[in-house]
Structures are given as C-alpha cells and as structure tokens.
XYZ file of C-alpha atoms in Angstrom:
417
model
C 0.000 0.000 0.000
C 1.332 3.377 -0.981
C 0.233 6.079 1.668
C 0.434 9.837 1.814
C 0.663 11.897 4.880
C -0.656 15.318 5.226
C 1.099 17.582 7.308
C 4.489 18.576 8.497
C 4.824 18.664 12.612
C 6.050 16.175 15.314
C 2.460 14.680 14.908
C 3.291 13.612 11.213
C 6.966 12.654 11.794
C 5.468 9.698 14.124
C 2.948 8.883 12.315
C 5.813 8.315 9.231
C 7.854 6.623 11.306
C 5.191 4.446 12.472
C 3.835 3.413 8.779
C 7.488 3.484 7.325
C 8.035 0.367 9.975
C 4.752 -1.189 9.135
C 5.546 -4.260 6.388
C 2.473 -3.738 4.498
C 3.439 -0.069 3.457
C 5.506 -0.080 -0.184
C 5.627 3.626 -0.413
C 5.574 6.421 1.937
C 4.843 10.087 0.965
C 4.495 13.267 3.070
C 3.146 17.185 2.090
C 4.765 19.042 3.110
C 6.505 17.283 5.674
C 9.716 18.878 7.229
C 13.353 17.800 7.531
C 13.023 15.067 9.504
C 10.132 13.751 7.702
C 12.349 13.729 4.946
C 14.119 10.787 5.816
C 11.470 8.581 5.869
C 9.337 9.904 3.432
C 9.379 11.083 -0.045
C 8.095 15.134 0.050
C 5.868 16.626 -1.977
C 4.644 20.560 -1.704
C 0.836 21.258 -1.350
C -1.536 23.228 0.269
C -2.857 20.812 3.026
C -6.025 23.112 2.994
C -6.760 22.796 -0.222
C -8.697 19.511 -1.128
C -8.522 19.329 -4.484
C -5.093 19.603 -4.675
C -4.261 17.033 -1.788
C -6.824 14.659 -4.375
C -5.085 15.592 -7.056
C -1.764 14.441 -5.318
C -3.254 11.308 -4.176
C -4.307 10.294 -7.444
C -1.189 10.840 -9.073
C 1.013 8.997 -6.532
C -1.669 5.674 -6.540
C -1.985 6.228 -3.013
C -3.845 3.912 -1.500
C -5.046 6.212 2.181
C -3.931 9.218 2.281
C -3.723 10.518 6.514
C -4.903 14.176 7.245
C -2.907 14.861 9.915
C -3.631 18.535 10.836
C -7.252 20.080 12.078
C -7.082 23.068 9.561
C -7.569 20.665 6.480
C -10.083 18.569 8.151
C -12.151 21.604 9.022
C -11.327 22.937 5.305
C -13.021 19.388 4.258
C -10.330 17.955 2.877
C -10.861 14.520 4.031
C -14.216 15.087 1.682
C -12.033 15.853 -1.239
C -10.413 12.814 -1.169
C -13.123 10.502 -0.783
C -14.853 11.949 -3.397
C -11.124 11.083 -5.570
C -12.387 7.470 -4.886
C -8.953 7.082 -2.342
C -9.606 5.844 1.067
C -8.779 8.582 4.013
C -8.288 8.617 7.427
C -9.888 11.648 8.621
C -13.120 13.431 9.273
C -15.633 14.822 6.941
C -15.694 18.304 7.249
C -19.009 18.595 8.707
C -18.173 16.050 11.525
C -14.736 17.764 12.344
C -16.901 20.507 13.492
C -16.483 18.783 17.080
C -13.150 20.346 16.743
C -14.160 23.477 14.583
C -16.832 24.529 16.831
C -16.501 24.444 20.636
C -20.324 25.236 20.899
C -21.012 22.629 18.152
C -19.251 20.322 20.401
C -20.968 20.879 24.006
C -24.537 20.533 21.805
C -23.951 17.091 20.284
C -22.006 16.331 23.721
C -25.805 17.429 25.580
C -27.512 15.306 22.767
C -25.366 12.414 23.694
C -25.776 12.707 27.484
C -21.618 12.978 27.873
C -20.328 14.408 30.991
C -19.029 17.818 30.453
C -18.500 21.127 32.090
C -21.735 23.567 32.504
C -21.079 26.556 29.911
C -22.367 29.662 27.932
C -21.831 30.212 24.682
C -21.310 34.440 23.867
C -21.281 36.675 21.653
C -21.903 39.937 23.223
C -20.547 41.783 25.902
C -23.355 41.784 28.322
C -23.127 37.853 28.109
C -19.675 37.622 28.694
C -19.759 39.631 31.888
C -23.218 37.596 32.794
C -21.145 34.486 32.507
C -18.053 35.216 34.099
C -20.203 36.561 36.875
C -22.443 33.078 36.982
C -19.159 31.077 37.556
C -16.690 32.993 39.300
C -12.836 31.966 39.519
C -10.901 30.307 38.142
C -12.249 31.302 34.563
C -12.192 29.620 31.876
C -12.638 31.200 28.659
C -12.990 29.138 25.293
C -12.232 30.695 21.583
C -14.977 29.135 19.438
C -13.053 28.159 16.742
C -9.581 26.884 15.571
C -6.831 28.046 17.587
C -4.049 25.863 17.245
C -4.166 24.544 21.079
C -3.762 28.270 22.596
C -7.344 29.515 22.139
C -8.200 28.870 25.822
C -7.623 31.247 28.714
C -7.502 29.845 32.284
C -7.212 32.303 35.026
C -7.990 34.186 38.277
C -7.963 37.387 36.252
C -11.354 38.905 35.810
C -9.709 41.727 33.445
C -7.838 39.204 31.379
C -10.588 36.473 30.830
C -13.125 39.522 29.689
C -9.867 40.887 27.634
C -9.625 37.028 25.650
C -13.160 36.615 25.920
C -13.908 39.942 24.033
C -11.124 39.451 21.375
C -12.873 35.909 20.210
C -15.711 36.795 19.185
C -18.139 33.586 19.717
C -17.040 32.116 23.035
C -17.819 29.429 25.483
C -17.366 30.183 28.859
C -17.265 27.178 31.329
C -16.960 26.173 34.793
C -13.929 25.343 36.068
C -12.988 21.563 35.934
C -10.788 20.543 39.313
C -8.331 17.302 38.951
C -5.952 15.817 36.736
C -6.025 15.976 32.768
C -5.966 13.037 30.420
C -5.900 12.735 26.900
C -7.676 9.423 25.324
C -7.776 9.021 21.500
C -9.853 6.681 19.451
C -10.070 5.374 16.272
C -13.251 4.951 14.567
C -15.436 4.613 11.568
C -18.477 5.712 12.602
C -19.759 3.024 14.085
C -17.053 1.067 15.656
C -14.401 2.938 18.365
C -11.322 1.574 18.820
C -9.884 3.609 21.909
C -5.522 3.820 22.408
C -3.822 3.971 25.140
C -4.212 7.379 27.418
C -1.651 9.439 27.989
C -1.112 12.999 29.539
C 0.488 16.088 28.080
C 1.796 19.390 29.429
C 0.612 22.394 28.258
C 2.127 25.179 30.358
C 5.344 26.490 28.625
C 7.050 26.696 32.110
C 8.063 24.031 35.069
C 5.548 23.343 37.741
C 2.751 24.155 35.075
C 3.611 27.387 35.196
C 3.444 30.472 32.263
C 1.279 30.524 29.384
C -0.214 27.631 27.412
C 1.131 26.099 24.445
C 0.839 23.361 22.122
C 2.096 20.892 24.511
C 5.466 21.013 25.921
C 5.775 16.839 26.462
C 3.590 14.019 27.214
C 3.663 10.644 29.049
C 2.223 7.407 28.561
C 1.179 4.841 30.286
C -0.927 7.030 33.188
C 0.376 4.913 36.434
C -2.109 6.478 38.468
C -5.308 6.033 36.442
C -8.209 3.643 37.010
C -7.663 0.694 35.034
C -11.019 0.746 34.017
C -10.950 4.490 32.767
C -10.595 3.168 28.955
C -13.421 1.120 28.837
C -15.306 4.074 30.945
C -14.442 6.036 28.487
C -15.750 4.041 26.114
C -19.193 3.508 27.056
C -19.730 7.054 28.522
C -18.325 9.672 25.957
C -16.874 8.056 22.935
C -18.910 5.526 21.777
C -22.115 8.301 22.526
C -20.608 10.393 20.423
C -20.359 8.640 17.435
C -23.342 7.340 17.847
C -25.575 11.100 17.916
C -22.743 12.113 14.615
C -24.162 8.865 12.611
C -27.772 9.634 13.979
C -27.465 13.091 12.883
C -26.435 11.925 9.361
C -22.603 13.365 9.867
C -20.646 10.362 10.621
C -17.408 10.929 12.192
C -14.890 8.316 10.740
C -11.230 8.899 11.643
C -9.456 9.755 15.146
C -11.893 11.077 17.948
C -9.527 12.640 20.970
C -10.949 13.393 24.266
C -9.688 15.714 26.180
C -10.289 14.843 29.795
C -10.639 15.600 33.318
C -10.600 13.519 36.297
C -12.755 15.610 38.496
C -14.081 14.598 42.453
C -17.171 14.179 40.532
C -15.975 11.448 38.031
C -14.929 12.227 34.328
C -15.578 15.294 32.222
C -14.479 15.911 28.818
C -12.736 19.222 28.561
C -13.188 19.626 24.674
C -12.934 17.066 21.433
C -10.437 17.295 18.952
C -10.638 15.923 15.164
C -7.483 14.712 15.152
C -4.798 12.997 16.771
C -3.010 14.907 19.365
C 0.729 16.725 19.805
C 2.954 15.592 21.753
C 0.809 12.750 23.236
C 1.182 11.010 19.719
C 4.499 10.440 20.108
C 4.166 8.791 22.924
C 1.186 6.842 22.143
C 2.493 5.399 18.788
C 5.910 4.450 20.811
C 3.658 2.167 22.768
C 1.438 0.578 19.538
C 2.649 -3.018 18.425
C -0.104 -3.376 15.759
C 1.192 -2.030 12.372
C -0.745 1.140 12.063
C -1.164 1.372 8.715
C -3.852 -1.391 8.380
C -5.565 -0.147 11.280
C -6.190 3.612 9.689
C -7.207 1.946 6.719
C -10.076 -0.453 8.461
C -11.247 3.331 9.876
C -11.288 4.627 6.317
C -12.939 1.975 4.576
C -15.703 1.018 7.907
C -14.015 -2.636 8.742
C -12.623 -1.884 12.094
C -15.573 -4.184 13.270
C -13.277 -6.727 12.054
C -9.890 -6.215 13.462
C -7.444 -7.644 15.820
C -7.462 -6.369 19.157
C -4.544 -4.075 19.188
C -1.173 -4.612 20.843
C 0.808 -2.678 23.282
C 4.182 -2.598 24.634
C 4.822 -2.921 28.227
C 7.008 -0.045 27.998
C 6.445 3.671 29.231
C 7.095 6.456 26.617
C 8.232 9.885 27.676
C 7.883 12.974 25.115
C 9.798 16.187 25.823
C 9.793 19.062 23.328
C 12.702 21.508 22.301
C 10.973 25.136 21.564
C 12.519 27.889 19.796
C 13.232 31.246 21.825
C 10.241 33.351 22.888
C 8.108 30.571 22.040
C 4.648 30.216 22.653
C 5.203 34.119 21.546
C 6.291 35.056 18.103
C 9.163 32.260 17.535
C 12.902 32.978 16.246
C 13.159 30.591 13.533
C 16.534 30.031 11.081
C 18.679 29.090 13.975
C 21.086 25.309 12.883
C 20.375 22.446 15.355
C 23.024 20.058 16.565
C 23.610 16.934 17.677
C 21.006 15.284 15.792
C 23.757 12.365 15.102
C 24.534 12.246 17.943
C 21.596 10.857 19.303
C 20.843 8.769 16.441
C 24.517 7.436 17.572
C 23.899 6.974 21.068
C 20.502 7.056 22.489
C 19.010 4.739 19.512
C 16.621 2.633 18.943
C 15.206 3.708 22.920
C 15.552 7.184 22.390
C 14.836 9.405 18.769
C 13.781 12.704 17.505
C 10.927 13.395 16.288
C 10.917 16.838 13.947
C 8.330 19.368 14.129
C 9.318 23.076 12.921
C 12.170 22.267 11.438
C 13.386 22.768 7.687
C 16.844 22.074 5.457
C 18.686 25.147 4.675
C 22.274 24.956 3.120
C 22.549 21.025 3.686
C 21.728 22.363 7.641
C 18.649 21.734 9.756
C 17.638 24.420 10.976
C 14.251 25.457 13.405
C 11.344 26.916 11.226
C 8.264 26.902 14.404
C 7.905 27.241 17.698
C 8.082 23.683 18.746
C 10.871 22.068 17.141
C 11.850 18.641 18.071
C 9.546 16.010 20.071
C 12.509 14.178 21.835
C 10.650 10.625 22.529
C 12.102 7.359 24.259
C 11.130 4.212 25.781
C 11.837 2.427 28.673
C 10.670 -0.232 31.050
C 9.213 2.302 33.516
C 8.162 6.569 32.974
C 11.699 6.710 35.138
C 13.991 5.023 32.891
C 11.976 6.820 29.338
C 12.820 9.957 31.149
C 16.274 9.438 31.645
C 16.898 8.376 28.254
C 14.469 11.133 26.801
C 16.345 14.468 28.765
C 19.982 12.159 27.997
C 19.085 12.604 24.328
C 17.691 16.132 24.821
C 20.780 16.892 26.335
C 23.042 16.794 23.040
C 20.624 18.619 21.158
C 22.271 22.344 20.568
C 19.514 24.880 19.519
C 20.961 28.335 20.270
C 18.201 30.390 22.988
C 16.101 26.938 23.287
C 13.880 26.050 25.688
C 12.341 22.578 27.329
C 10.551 21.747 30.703
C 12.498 19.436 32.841
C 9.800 18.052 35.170
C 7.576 15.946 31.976
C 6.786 12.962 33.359
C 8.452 13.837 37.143
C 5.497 13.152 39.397
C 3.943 10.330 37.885
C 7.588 8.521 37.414
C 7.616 9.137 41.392
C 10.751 11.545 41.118
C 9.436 14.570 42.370
C-alpha cells in the first residue's frame, strides 16, 4: 500500500515513522513534511487546505489512504475531497470535524449524547460575557470558538484578562472550572465502531511546575500509572462511543481519530473539549507504545471494517515525550537558527531514544528550526523513570541556540518529584 501523509509537525513525523516500519506499506509520501520527515518519506509541496489539490496528489502517486494529519484541512473538508477522488482517508468529513471546529457545536452534540461535560455559555456579546463570568466565578475559563491551534483557551484568576480574551474571540464558550488531573484518550473509529488507544497525559504550560502561558504541549507521558484501570473502557461507554453514535444519527458520521480531552474531576470524568485529530505531543508517545502495524488499522477506519480487526497490541514499555521550543516561544518564535547533535543521538541514544521533527526545515545542507516547537525528543523504557532518563539524555546533546524545554515531563507520575 502506498500512503500519503498530510502535514508537516512532530504529529506527522510519528505517524511516518510508524507506517514506514509497518511491512504492508511499499511507499511512503508526506506534504509538506519537514526535515526530519524527509528521511522517511518522499516530500511533496501542497496546500494541506486545499482539497482538491491534496486529491489531485493522491491520485497521481496511486496512493492507496492518504492521513490528514492537521485540524485546519479537516475543518477545510479535505478529508471530503479525497473521498470523493475514490482514495480511502483517514480523517473526518468536514461537517463532523466541526467537534473540533466549533466548541459550541461540540458541548450541543455532547448534551444530545448525554456525555459528561462542564456547565457553559456560549457568547457573543458583551453583556453575556460579563453575565457568565459573573455566573461562575474563579478560576475562569474562557474558550475561543473556533480553531486556535491549542492556545485559544484562557484559564485564570484574572477577571480583566478572561473579559480581555473573551472579548477578542468573538463567539465564546465560557465554562466552569474543571478541578483534577487531565488526560488525553484518543480513538479510532469509523463511525460506528471505536477503537480507543492507550491514554496518555500532556503538558501544556510552557514553564516548570505548570507554570506560564499555554502552548501546544510542551511533552507528554504514557502509560498514566495512576489512572483507574477501568478508565478506557469508561471512556468508552460514557463519551466516545455516545458520540459517534448522535454524529451517525445526525447523518454526519465521524470516521477517523476522535480525541478526548479529559478531566478527572471529584465528581468522576468530564471531557474538557474534542479534537478531530490525533493529538501533539501525546502522539508520540502513544504510537511508541502501539505493536499493531498502524497502517492497516487507519485503513479499516477509512474503509468502515474496524468491526473486524485484531485487538490491538501494546508494549509494556512507558514512553516519555519532551519538546525543544525555539526562543520566545509560545510568543512570536525565532526561527533560522542550525540544530546540533542530531547524530549524535541517532549514535547513542538509539533505537530507545529518537527525535521526532516538528518546525524544522533544510537550509544549506543544515537543519535548521522553522516553528515554535521544534523537536519532540521521545524514548522508551521499562518504567516513565527510565523513558525519562533516556528522553532528557538525548535532549541533552541537542544544541539549539536560545532553546527552551521543561524538565519536570513525566516527574510526578515517574515518582521523582
């Protein structure tokens, strides 16, 4: 099977790396990809948001799935596009990707569906905003409606600065305040079956101790030693498999990966938000952890046989995510500065430890950083203590002048804090 990847962040450079070690894939493509990417996969250039052009691709490489990576071209409809091509795709129609698109969209199919969520308002003037910051108090939480690349969300003491976020957005949803630990549980589907993945937990504060402003993601852990073991199937049978169910029964489908975004609240579990999408950073560590060739199982999602697949298979191992920013970063990045030691962890810390790219780009025969996140440094071990180790040994020989990378991923739950 030849496959085509759309995208070019950390999130797509494991999902190569995953596929390019799965026997069953002959050919591996990426647009745009990055430099990393590059070594797996052969790169093409395309507008990821444009769906005719990603078809057009497709069709001219034989591809037999093509992967939308990214939320921006699943909102954009591009997994539409390509269906329409005739070429399987792993992704969302636009109108179901909504659950990501739409944060109000998403707490009305999630009342529909009876999932357990936070109480919220959605605004749009300023009378309502100041009614609904007022109805909940502090700590606020204030919601950007639409697509904001993981930093649309505003939680804070701050009456001035929630109304100040709130105000700039638009359409908003204001929530209660969820209490408790976060978790983030993907699942694979195709509209009828869910498949859910291992859970892991990410780090979105740019600073130690959870501290500064949010970001992407700033590393991610998996497995969660702490968790219920029966969260997953919980999970299951309270918020994913009622979603899917109210998207088909609402004649929108949602075939592709459904992420929950979690919290583990003295009142039981309550899903933060949905995203369309797999996650970043908690893919890298997810995908460390998957046995099952992937490429098969994206493919059952895209053509509506996961009904019929193998259980999937995990590693024992823990898998420990840290990610190497650029300066000033979740602010307006400094981008064009040459990273080192790349060899040198491919020389030392491998196969346990690797990079994955995600703002990088070649310049001059040089890598260089092109984003504000630019390397997902992931590795494996037989416990979160000895993935960490390995994942800050091989962080350590990375050289990215005015960097920047949390030491504490992983800390408490490895028992080292």
């Amino acid at each position: 099977m030849k496959v085509l990847v759309i995208g070019g962040g950390a999130r797509e450079h494991a999902l190569c790396r995953s596929l390019s070690l799965d026997p069953d894939v002959s050919a591996l493509h990426c647009a745009p990809g990055n430099a990393g990417i590059a070594e797996l996969a052969e790169l093409h250039t395309v507008d990821a948001s444009d769906g005719d052009a990603v078809a057009v691709l497709a069709r001219q490489l034989g591809a037999g799935l093509v992967v939308v990576g990214p939320e921006a071209p699943l909102v954009e409809g591009v997994a539409d596009a390509v269906r329409e091509a005739g070429i399987p795709c792993f992704g969302p129609s636009r109108e179901a990707a909504r659950l990501e698109g739409s944060k109000a969209f998403a707490k009305d199919v999630m009342a529909a569906a009876g999932v357990p969520t936070a109480r919220s308002y959605v605004c749009t003037t300023a009378a309502e905003i100041d009614a609904a910051l007022d109805a909940f108090g502090p700590p606020y939480v204030v919601k950007d409606d639409g697509l904001a690349a993981g930093k649309g969300v505003v939680v804070t003491g701050d009456l001035d600065l929630a109304r100040e976020h709130a105000l700039a957005c638009g359409r908003v949803v204001i929530e209660e305040y969820l209490d408790g630990p976060e978790v983030s549980l993907f699942a694979v589907t195709d509209g009828e079956t869910v498949v859910p993945l291992q859970p892991a937990q990410d780090f979105k504060r740019a600073l130690d101790g959870d501290q500064g402003p949010n970001t992407g993601g700033m590393g991610a852990y998996s497995p969660l030693p702490w968790a219920d073991p029966k969260l997953v199937d919980e999970v299951l049978a309270t918020v994913l498999q009622p979603t899917v169910d109210e998207l088909r029964r609402r004649g929108t489908p949602f075939s592709g990966l459904l992420y929950a975004g979690l919290a583990i609240t003295s009142r039981g579990v309550r899903v933060i938000e949905f995203n369309a999408r797999f996650g970043d950073p908690e893919t890298q560590v997810v995908l460390a952890r998957l046995k099952t060739p992937l490429a098969g199982l994206l493919l059952a999602s895209a053509e509506g046989t996961l009904a019929d697949a193998e259980p999937l298979r995990w590693s024992e191992d823990a898998a420990v995510t840290v990610v190497v920013a650029s300066h000033n970063y979740p602010g307006t990045p400094r981008t064009g500065d040459r990273i080192e030691g790349l060899d040198e962890v491919t020389a030392e810390d491998a196969p346990h430890a690797y990079v994955l790219h995600a703002g990088t780009r070649l310049a001059e025969g040089a890598v260089v950083s092109a984003g504000g996140r630019v390397l997902s440094v992931t590795a494996t071990g037989a416990d979160l203590g000895e993935a960490r180790e390995r994942a800050y040994a091989a962080v350590g020989r990375i050289r990215l002048d005015g960097s920047q990378h949390r030491t504490d991923i992983a800390a408490r739950a490895a028992g080292q804090v």
